[in-house]
GROMACS .gro file of N, CA and C in nm:
model
  369
    1GLN      N    1   1.767   1.761  17.805
    1GLN     CA    2   1.796   1.640  17.738
    1GLN      C    3   1.715   1.633  17.668
    2VAL      N    4   1.723   1.468  17.599
    2VAL     CA    5   1.584   1.373  17.612
    2VAL      C    6   1.609   1.271  17.630
    3LEU      N    7   1.540   1.150  17.574
    3LEU     CA    8   1.599   1.045  17.702
    3LEU      C    9   1.545   0.935  17.519
    4LEU      N   10   1.662   0.826  17.499
    4LEU     CA   11   1.648   0.789  17.401
    4LEU      C   12   1.678   0.655  17.437
    5ALA      N   13   1.693   0.567  17.375
    5ALA     CA   14   1.644   0.410  17.286
    5ALA      C   15   1.715   0.384  17.207
    6GLU      N   16   1.828   0.262  17.149
    6GLU     CA   17   1.818   0.241  17.094
    6GLU      C   18   1.805   0.101  17.048
    7SER      N   19   1.753   0.033  16.906
    7SER     CA   20   1.781  -0.090  16.896
    7SER      C   21   1.839  -0.180  16.779
    8GLY      N   22   1.794  -0.303  16.728
    8GLY     CA   23   1.862  -0.344  16.643
    8GLY      C   24   1.981  -0.362  16.648
    9GLY      N   25   2.056  -0.398  16.723
    9GLY     CA   26   2.177  -0.433  16.745
    9GLY      C   27   2.136  -0.655  16.765
   10GLY      N   28   2.281  -0.707  16.725
   10GLY     CA   29   2.228  -0.816  16.747
   10GLY      C   30   2.410  -0.891  16.700
   11LEU      N   31   2.380  -1.019  16.678
   11LEU     CA   32   2.464  -1.097  16.597
   11LEU      C   33   2.456  -1.128  16.453
   12VAL      N   34   2.584  -1.096  16.403
   12VAL     CA   35   2.536  -1.063  16.208
   12VAL      C   36   2.678  -1.140  16.190
   13GLN      N   37   2.666  -1.207  16.105
   13GLN     CA   38   2.826  -1.281  16.056
   13GLN      C   39   2.842  -1.148  16.010
   14ALA      N   40   3.014  -1.156  15.952
   14ALA     CA   41   3.091  -1.063  15.915
   14ALA      C   42   3.017  -1.071  15.766
   15GLY      N   43   3.031  -0.927  15.652
   15GLY     CA   44   2.974  -0.907  15.600
   15GLY      C   45   2.855  -0.914  15.569
   16GLY      N   46   2.758  -0.840  15.652
   16GLY     CA   47   2.609  -0.836  15.662
   16GLY      C   48   2.621  -0.717  15.733
   17SER      N   49   2.480  -0.699  15.701
   17SER     CA   50   2.443  -0.561  15.747
   17SER      C   51   2.332  -0.564  15.833
   18LEU      N   52   2.313  -0.389  15.963
   18LEU     CA   53   2.225  -0.375  16.022
   18LEU      C   54   2.188  -0.302  16.035
   19ARG      N   55   2.022  -0.259  16.081
   19ARG     CA   56   2.057  -0.076  16.091
   19ARG      C   57   1.960  -0.092  16.207
   20LEU      N   58   2.002   0.025  16.261
   20LEU     CA   59   2.023   0.062  16.416
   20LEU      C   60   1.906   0.169  16.448
   21SER      N   61   1.837   0.145  16.520
   21SER     CA   62   1.714   0.250  16.543
   21SER      C   63   1.737   0.352  16.698
   22CYS      N   64   1.708   0.474  16.679
   22CYS     CA   65   1.720   0.560  16.783
   22CYS      C   66   1.636   0.578  16.832
   23ALA      N   67   1.530   0.594  16.883
   23ALA     CA   68   1.422   0.606  16.904
   23ALA      C   69   1.404   0.724  17.090
   24ALA      N   70   1.357   0.875  16.984
   24ALA     CA   71   1.399   0.929  17.086
   24ALA      C   72   1.196   1.005  17.145
   25ALA      N   73   1.233   1.052  17.322
   25ALA     CA   74   1.120   1.067  17.380
   25ALA      C   75   1.118   1.248  17.351
   26GLY      N   76   1.110   1.275  17.268
   26GLY     CA   77   1.121   1.401  17.238
   26GLY      C   78   1.131   1.458  17.048
   27ASN      N   79   1.123   1.665  17.064
   27ASN     CA   80   1.139   1.622  16.894
   27ASN      C   81   1.240   1.635  16.847
   28ILE      N   82   1.355   1.531  16.770
   28ILE     CA   83   1.467   1.567  16.734
   28ILE      C   84   1.483   1.683  16.709
   29ILE      N   85   1.448   1.744  16.659
   29ILE     CA   86   1.449   1.835  16.569
   29ILE      C   87   1.536   2.010  16.651
   30ALA      N   88   1.484   1.935  16.756
   30ALA     CA   89   1.524   2.043  16.867
   30ALA      C   90   1.674   2.056  16.884
   31ALA      N   91   1.725   1.915  16.832
   31ALA     CA   92   1.797   1.911  16.881
   31ALA      C   93   1.921   1.950  16.765
   32ASN      N   94   2.104   2.017  16.798
   32ASN     CA   95   2.147   2.066  16.675
   32ASN      C   96   2.185   1.982  16.574
   33SER      N   97   2.197   1.840  16.647
   33SER     CA   98   2.275   1.749  16.598
   33SER      C   99   2.286   1.618  16.671
   34MET      N  100   2.239   1.513  16.545
   34MET     CA  101   2.196   1.347  16.649
   34MET      C  102   2.313   1.290  16.585
   35GLY      N  103   2.373   1.215  16.725
   35GLY     CA  104   2.450   1.145  16.635
   35GLY      C  105   2.465   0.962  16.697
   36TRP      N  106   2.594   0.909  16.645
   36TRP     CA  107   2.631   0.749  16.666
   36TRP      C  108   2.742   0.725  16.742
   37TYR      N  109   2.793   0.662  16.827
   37TYR     CA  110   2.914   0.648  16.846
   37TYR      C  111   2.879   0.514  16.932
   38ARG      N  112   2.996   0.486  16.932
   38ARG     CA  113   3.020   0.319  16.989
   38ARG      C  114   3.189   0.300  17.068
   39GLN      N  115   3.153   0.217  17.136
   39GLN     CA  116   3.244   0.211  17.257
   39GLN      C  117   3.260   0.045  17.234
   40ALA      N  118   3.391  -0.005  17.228
   40ALA     CA  119   3.441  -0.149  17.268
   40ALA      C  120   3.535  -0.142  17.306
   41PRO      N  121   3.490  -0.340  17.386
   41PRO     CA  122   3.608  -0.354  17.546
   41PRO      C  123   3.706  -0.266  17.544
   42GLY      N  124   3.755  -0.212  17.687
   42GLY     CA  125   3.905  -0.142  17.672
   42GLY      C  126   3.925  -0.040  17.556
   43LYS      N  127   3.790  -0.019  17.476
   43LYS     CA  128   3.853   0.125  17.372
   43LYS      C  129   3.765   0.259  17.478
   44GLN      N  130   3.850   0.385  17.380
   44GLN     CA  131   3.738   0.525  17.426
   44GLN      C  132   3.610   0.486  17.390
   45ARG      N  133   3.528   0.536  17.414
   45ARG     CA  134   3.387   0.606  17.251
   45ARG      C  135   3.500   0.655  17.211
   46GLU      N  136   3.376   0.590  17.041
   46GLU     CA  137   3.438   0.672  16.892
   46GLU      C  138   3.294   0.718  16.850
   47TRP      N  139   3.293   0.843  16.829
   47TRP     CA  140   3.256   0.886  16.697
   47TRP      C  141   3.256   0.795  16.574
   48VAL      N  142   3.073   0.798  16.527
   48VAL     CA  143   3.056   0.694  16.416
   48VAL      C  144   3.035   0.772  16.310
   49ALA      N  145   2.884   0.863  16.320
   49ALA     CA  146   2.806   0.936  16.253
   49ALA      C  147   2.738   1.042  16.309
   50SER      N  148   2.703   1.196  16.241
   50SER     CA  149   2.600   1.262  16.253
   50SER      C  150   2.566   1.358  16.193
   51ILE      N  151   2.445   1.433  16.193
   51ILE     CA  152   2.312   1.503  16.117
   51ILE      C  153   2.322   1.586  16.218
   52THR      N  154   2.272   1.701  16.120
   52THR     CA  155   2.315   1.841  16.173
   52THR      C  156   2.147   1.843  16.131
   53ARG      N  157   2.042   1.954  16.247
   53ARG     CA  158   1.956   1.978  16.228
   53ARG      C  159   1.869   1.987  16.077
   54GLY      N  160   2.024   2.047  16.016
   54GLY     CA  161   1.999   2.110  15.882
   54GLY      C  162   1.943   1.955  15.771
   55GLY      N  163   2.068   1.880  15.788
   55GLY     CA  164   2.054   1.754  15.721
   55GLY      C  165   2.140   1.740  15.725
   56THR      N  166   2.289   1.789  15.730
   56THR     CA  167   2.420   1.768  15.680
   56THR      C  168   2.469   1.634  15.777
   57THR      N  169   2.556   1.542  15.707
   57THR     CA  170   2.560   1.437  15.737
   57THR      C  171   2.759   1.430  15.781
   58ASP      N  172   2.769   1.349  15.814
   58ASP     CA  173   2.875   1.399  15.836
   58ASP      C  174   2.992   1.203  15.960
   59TYR      N  175   3.113   1.145  15.841
   59TYR     CA  176   3.082   1.023  15.875
   59TYR      C  177   3.296   1.047  15.934
   60PRO      N  178   3.399   0.981  16.047
   60PRO     CA  179   3.493   0.963  16.005
   60PRO      C  180   3.562   0.880  15.893
   61ASP      N  181   3.649   0.933  15.819
   61ASP     CA  182   3.681   0.883  15.667
   61ASP      C  183   3.648   0.672  15.671
   62SER      N  184   3.695   0.661  15.741
   62SER     CA  185   3.742   0.499  15.749
   62SER      C  186   3.606   0.463  15.753
   63LEU      N  187   3.494   0.496  15.792
   63LEU     CA  188   3.339   0.446  15.761
   63LEU      C  189   3.292   0.504  15.640
   64LYS      N  190   3.288   0.622  15.600
   64LYS     CA  191   3.248   0.664  15.462
   64LYS      C  192   3.216   0.603  15.376
   65GLY      N  193   3.109   0.568  15.300
   65GLY     CA  194   3.002   0.464  15.226
   65GLY      C  195   3.004   0.319  15.267
   66ARG      N  196   3.022   0.329  15.410
   66ARG     CA  197   2.980   0.194  15.457
   66ARG      C  198   2.896   0.198  15.585
   67PHE      N  199   2.897   0.319  15.632
   67PHE     CA  200   2.760   0.348  15.738
   67PHE      C  201   2.709   0.443  15.704
   68THR      N  202   2.560   0.480  15.727
   68THR     CA  203   2.477   0.590  15.642
   68THR      C  204   2.348   0.632  15.736
   69ILE      N  205   2.377   0.766  15.831
   69ILE     CA  206   2.304   0.822  15.903
   69ILE      C  207   2.144   0.867  15.864
   70SER      N  208   2.086   0.839  15.951
   70SER     CA  209   1.913   0.894  15.836
   70SER      C  210   1.887   0.955  15.988
   71ARG      N  211   1.741   1.006  15.967
   71ARG     CA  212   1.620   1.052  16.033
   71ARG      C  213   1.478   1.068  15.959
   72ASP      N  214   1.409   1.056  16.074
   72ASP     CA  215   1.259   1.043  16.044
   72ASP      C  216   1.197   1.114  16.108
   73ASN      N  217   1.171   1.246  16.090
   73ASN     CA  218   1.187   1.386  16.218
   73ASN      C  219   1.006   1.352  16.290
   74ALA      N  220   0.918   1.311  16.144
   74ALA     CA  221   0.818   1.248  16.197
   74ALA      C  222   0.801   1.203  16.356
   75ASP      N  223   0.850   1.087  16.270
   75ASP     CA  224   0.845   0.992  16.414
   75ASP      C  225   0.983   0.998  16.511
   76ASN      N  226   1.070   1.094  16.517
   76ASN     CA  227   1.164   1.131  16.594
   76ASN      C  228   1.283   1.005  16.631
   77THR      N  229   1.276   0.949  16.507
   77THR     CA  230   1.397   0.830  16.567
   77THR      C  231   1.497   0.840  16.466
   78VAL      N  232   1.600   0.814  16.478
   78VAL     CA  233   1.710   0.850  16.434
   78VAL      C  234   1.761   0.708  16.380
   79TYR      N  235   1.861   0.682  16.258
   79TYR     CA  236   1.924   0.584  16.194
   79TYR      C  237   2.015   0.512  16.150
   80LEU      N  238   2.159   0.455  16.162
   80LEU     CA  239   2.209   0.442  16.161
   80LEU      C  240   2.183   0.257  16.092
   81GLN      N  241   2.245   0.307  15.925
   81GLN     CA  242   2.272   0.180  15.862
   81GLN      C  243   2.398   0.159  15.824
   82MET      N  244   2.477  -0.016  15.844
   82MET     CA  245   2.580  -0.045  15.939
   82MET      C  246   2.585  -0.167  15.782
   83ASN      N  247   2.641  -0.158  15.687
   83ASN     CA  248   2.655  -0.262  15.587
   83ASN      C  249   2.840  -0.308  15.622
   84ASN      N  250   2.843  -0.395  15.554
   84ASN     CA  251   3.028  -0.491  15.500
   84ASN      C  252   3.061  -0.486  15.659
   85LEU      N  253   2.983  -0.566  15.750
   85LEU     CA  254   3.054  -0.515  15.904
   85LEU      C  255   3.147  -0.667  15.877
   86THR      N  256   3.264  -0.646  16.000
   86THR     CA  257   3.350  -0.675  15.980
   86THR      C  258   3.364  -0.681  16.165
   87PRO      N  259   3.382  -0.771  16.190
   87PRO     CA  260   3.443  -0.791  16.347
   87PRO      C  261   3.538  -0.666  16.474
   88GLU      N  262   3.592  -0.597  16.389
   88GLU     CA  263   3.628  -0.493  16.416
   88GLU      C  264   3.497  -0.353  16.460
   89ASP      N  265   3.346  -0.407  16.423
   89ASP     CA  266   3.256  -0.287  16.389
   89ASP      C  267   3.230  -0.349  16.571
   90THR      N  268   3.242  -0.449  16.582
   90THR     CA  269   3.149  -0.560  16.720
   90THR      C  270   3.242  -0.420  16.816
   91ALA      N  271   3.084  -0.369  16.898
   91ALA     CA  272   3.081  -0.250  16.997
   91ALA      C  273   2.975  -0.255  17.029
   92VAL      N  274   2.909  -0.169  17.181
   92VAL     CA  275   2.776  -0.155  17.222
   92VAL      C  276   2.769   0.050  17.104
   93TYR      N  277   2.639   0.052  17.068
   93TYR     CA  278   2.698   0.154  16.955
   93TYR      C  279   2.541   0.230  17.043
   94TYR      N  280   2.596   0.367  17.089
   94TYR     CA  281   2.465   0.483  17.148
   94TYR      C  282   2.452   0.590  17.022
   95CYS      N  283   2.349   0.644  17.095
   95CYS     CA  284   2.238   0.709  17.039
   95CYS      C  285   2.331   0.871  17.137
   96ASN      N  286   2.400   0.995  17.003
   96ASN     CA  287   2.294   1.094  17.118
   96ASN      C  288   2.305   1.152  17.091
   97ALA      N  289   2.215   1.317  17.136
   97ALA     CA  290   2.132   1.415  17.064
   97ALA      C  291   2.223   1.499  17.137
   98ALA      N  292   2.267   1.654  17.097
   98ALA     CA  293   2.333   1.752  17.088
   98ALA      C  294   2.289   1.896  17.101
   99PHE      N  295   2.257   1.955  17.200
   99PHE     CA  296   2.207   2.053  17.224
   99PHE      C  297   2.318   2.178  17.244
  100SER      N  298   2.272   2.283  17.224
  100SER     CA  299   2.378   2.404  17.228
  100SER      C  300   2.321   2.504  17.289
  101THR      N  301   2.331   2.561  17.293
  101THR     CA  302   2.221   2.706  17.378
  101THR      C  303   2.332   2.838  17.441
  102TYR      N  304   2.321   2.998  17.365
  102TYR     CA  305   2.336   3.122  17.391
  102TYR      C  306   2.264   3.196  17.519
  103SER      N  307   2.356   3.247  17.608
  103SER     CA  308   2.294   3.273  17.670
  103SER      C  309   2.384   3.403  17.768
  104GLY      N  310   2.348   3.493  17.810
  104GLY     CA  311   2.458   3.576  17.881
  104GLY      C  312   2.607   3.578  17.810
  105GLY      N  313   2.658   3.557  17.723
  105GLY     CA  314   2.740   3.526  17.597
  105GLY      C  315   2.803   3.385  17.651
  106ILE      N  316   2.714   3.317  17.663
  106ILE     CA  317   2.780   3.133  17.733
  106ILE      C  318   2.763   3.074  17.589
  107ILE      N  319   2.807   3.010  17.551
  107ILE     CA  320   2.787   2.884  17.475
  107ILE      C  321   2.807   2.768  17.616
  108ARG      N  322   2.698   2.683  17.604
  108ARG     CA  323   2.677   2.542  17.704
  108ARG      C  324   2.597   2.440  17.572
  109ARG      N  325   2.719   2.339  17.556
  109ARG     CA  326   2.625   2.283  17.500
  109ARG      C  327   2.597   2.093  17.559
  110ASP      N  328   2.489   2.014  17.594
  110ASP     CA  329   2.458   1.957  17.620
  110ASP      C  330   2.361   1.801  17.532
  111ASP      N  331   2.474   1.677  17.585
  111ASP     CA  332   2.398   1.580  17.505
  111ASP      C  333   2.370   1.483  17.641
  112SER      N  334   2.271   1.438  17.480
  112SER     CA  335   2.192   1.363  17.602
  112SER      C  336   2.223   1.160  17.550
  113TRP      N  337   2.230   1.094  17.614
  113TRP     CA  338   2.265   0.956  17.546
  113TRP      C  339   2.165   0.825  17.595
  114GLY      N  340   2.171   0.739  17.479
  114GLY     CA  341   2.119   0.616  17.527
  114GLY      C  342   2.192   0.495  17.567
  115GLN      N  343   2.112   0.434  17.663
  115GLN     CA  344   2.190   0.290  17.692
  115GLN      C  345   2.248   0.222  17.547
  116GLY      N  346   2.260   0.239  17.471
  116GLY     CA  347   2.318   0.113  17.412
  116GLY      C  348   2.265  -0.032  17.339
  117THR      N  349   2.330  -0.030  17.198
  117THR     CA  350   2.242  -0.167  17.159
  117THR      C  351   2.385  -0.273  17.143
  118GLN      N  352   2.370  -0.370  17.174
  118GLN     CA  353   2.539  -0.412  17.128
  118GLN      C  354   2.565  -0.458  17.022
  119VAL      N  355   2.685  -0.443  16.931
  119VAL     CA  356   2.673  -0.494  16.794
  119VAL      C  357   2.757  -0.612  16.769
  120THR      N  358   2.778  -0.705  16.759
  120THR     CA  359   2.886  -0.813  16.705
  120THR      C  360   2.901  -0.942  16.652
  121VAL      N  361   2.994  -0.945  16.574
  121VAL     CA  362   3.004  -0.925  16.454
  121VAL      C  363   3.097  -1.041  16.392
  122PHE      N  364   3.046  -1.145  16.380
  122PHE     CA  365   3.117  -1.267  16.431
  122PHE      C  366   3.209  -1.339  16.232
  123SER      N  367   3.272  -1.418  16.227
  123SER     CA  368   3.369  -1.447  16.093
  123SER      C  369   3.285  -1.629  16.157
   0.00000   0.00000   0.00000
């Protein structure tokens, strides 16, 4: 696992933008994928974006074109650019690092999580 620290959250008016950062205490290219999740009060944690070691990105259909994940391997930092924010985007946003290992015919996946950063969108 790696230690992850999110930053960049805050209070933003609907229609605005935020860029979240996830700083890793470790080399993020060691992770099979990095991602962002969010959790609103009373709701399950929701996948927001992911980026593989090879640079392939993916998003839920509802967020495609509005959220963008990127990385800077030299700085061991992952970003989430969020545009056209709505109150429904209000949540705690968490950074995730996923590691998969294979040994003895067993595949094991381990996940590291940051503490989260609050994003609040008001209208």
